Amino acid sequence: MKEKLLKLKEEALAKITDAAQPDSLEAARVEYLGKKGELTQILRGMGEVAPEDRPAMGQMVNAVREAVEAAIELRRRELSAKALEAKLGKEKVDVTIPGEPVVTGRRHPLNIAVGEMLDVFTKMGFDVVEGPEVEYDYYNFEALNIPKDHPARDTQDTFYFTDNVLLRTQTSSVQIHVMENQKPPIRVVAPGRVYRSDAVDATHSPLFHQMEGLVVDKGITMADLKGTLENLARMLYGEEAVCRFRPHHFPFTEPSAEMDVQCFACRGEGCRLCKGEGWIELLGAGMVHPKVLRTCGIDPDVYSGFAFGIGLERVTMRRYNIDDLRLLFENDLRFLGQF
Ligand code: DAH
């Protein structure tokens, strides 16, 4: 009996130390200490042992049970410590690993330039407005004093949807919307997309951007126009920017002018940037034609106004020394990342 017990103890302790999982440890516990476990069976069989041997036997069985229980408890602690260690190992964060660079977006150069211009105009008290890109012939041409047979239509290769509906070729169409909806004093700028059916090259694109300006009030003169636009030129090209106004013709202004800035690369000497001219054309402008005011229900005997239109790609390209218009539309991140 004693030998059987010792063998049982050895067997049990070996199983317990070998148990690699809580499951197999529990199986070993049930096998030896459970209701039908081997040690329990032996205890139950004590009745058959001779009475004088019982105390010694009882002590031995209890000693074995205690040893097995202690081994189980020890192994249980070992296993849970191992499990915790494994979990912590998996969750470990190495704070010394360098971070992964995050690619951040940049503003498009055109938007940077437009933002700066809008800043100047809003400081001068202008509101920023928008108009539709799909337009009626009336707003893009007719109301701007460009009737159907007018030669100015030939210079603006228009995308037509129908005889009457088109993609606007100029933001000047917004002037008409504003004057229809608002009585003077009016002071607005309207940036936006315009469309002309031009083939793509270094200086042309069927889609480009303009910013229109319109001021209508009592007593507005050419001097207001010049002061406003010289202010813009100084902001874009520095305090010492020199401007000149050349007479020009636009159907919706009278008189009309184009404004040039003296080339800031050669200071008027003539260079590659200004193509030897010494001057760089910046915008078209003029005093709003009385016919246009009247068409919009504004009395030209009471009110006068000035208007201007700026090509935004041109301004942006000059500002950042970009020599190919296509770069502004290709959205190559290597190009855009430079601004
Ligand atoms: N709309 C003209 C164009 O696209 C530019 C322009 C000229 C706008 C004179 C104006 C202006 O408002 O007064 O060529």
Tab-separated table of N, CA and C in Angstrom, residues 84-97:
chain	number	residue	atom	x	y	z
A	84	LEU	N	1.001	35.930	-18.200
A	84	LEU	CA	1.099	37.383	-18.072
A	84	LEU	C	2.326	37.899	-18.833
A	85	GLU	N	3.409	37.180	-18.670
A	85	GLU	CA	4.642	37.580	-19.338
A	85	GLU	C	4.465	37.595	-20.854
A	86	ALA	N	3.794	36.538	-21.365
A	86	ALA	CA	3.567	36.448	-22.806
A	86	ALA	C	2.698	37.612	-23.281
A	87	LYS	N	1.692	37.929	-22.491
A	87	LYS	CA	0.769	39.017	-22.860
A	87	LYS	C	1.525	40.359	-22.889
A	88	LEU	N	2.318	40.583	-21.856
A	88	LEU	CA	3.070	41.838	-21.798
A	88	LEU	C	4.068	41.928	-22.950
A	89	GLY	N	4.651	40.763	-23.297
A	89	GLY	CA	5.612	40.744	-24.403
A	89	GLY	C	4.948	41.175	-25.698
A	90	LYS	N	3.713	40.686	-25.904
A	90	LYS	CA	2.990	41.012	-27.135
A	90	LYS	C	2.594	42.494	-27.183
A	91	GLU	N	2.288	43.037	-26.004
A	91	GLU	CA	1.802	44.433	-25.971
A	91	GLU	C	2.934	45.444	-25.856
A	92	LYS	N	4.135	44.974	-25.907
A	92	LYS	CA	5.266	45.868	-25.664
A	92	LYS	C	5.356	46.941	-26.760
A	93	VAL	N	5.608	48.185	-26.376
A	93	VAL	CA	5.784	49.274	-27.327
A	93	VAL	C	7.223	49.754	-27.223
A	94	ASP	N	7.880	49.769	-28.404
A	94	ASP	CA	9.247	50.270	-28.397
A	94	ASP	C	9.230	51.754	-28.744
A	95	VAL	N	9.389	52.579	-27.697
A	95	VAL	CA	9.275	54.029	-27.926
A	95	VAL	C	10.499	54.601	-28.627
A	96	THR	N	11.512	53.769	-28.846
A	96	THR	CA	12.705	54.308	-29.510
A	96	THR	C	12.647	54.153	-31.021
A	97	ILE	N	11.608	53.389	-31.544
A	97	ILE	CA	11.491	53.250	-33.000
A	97	ILE	C	11.101	54.606	-33.597
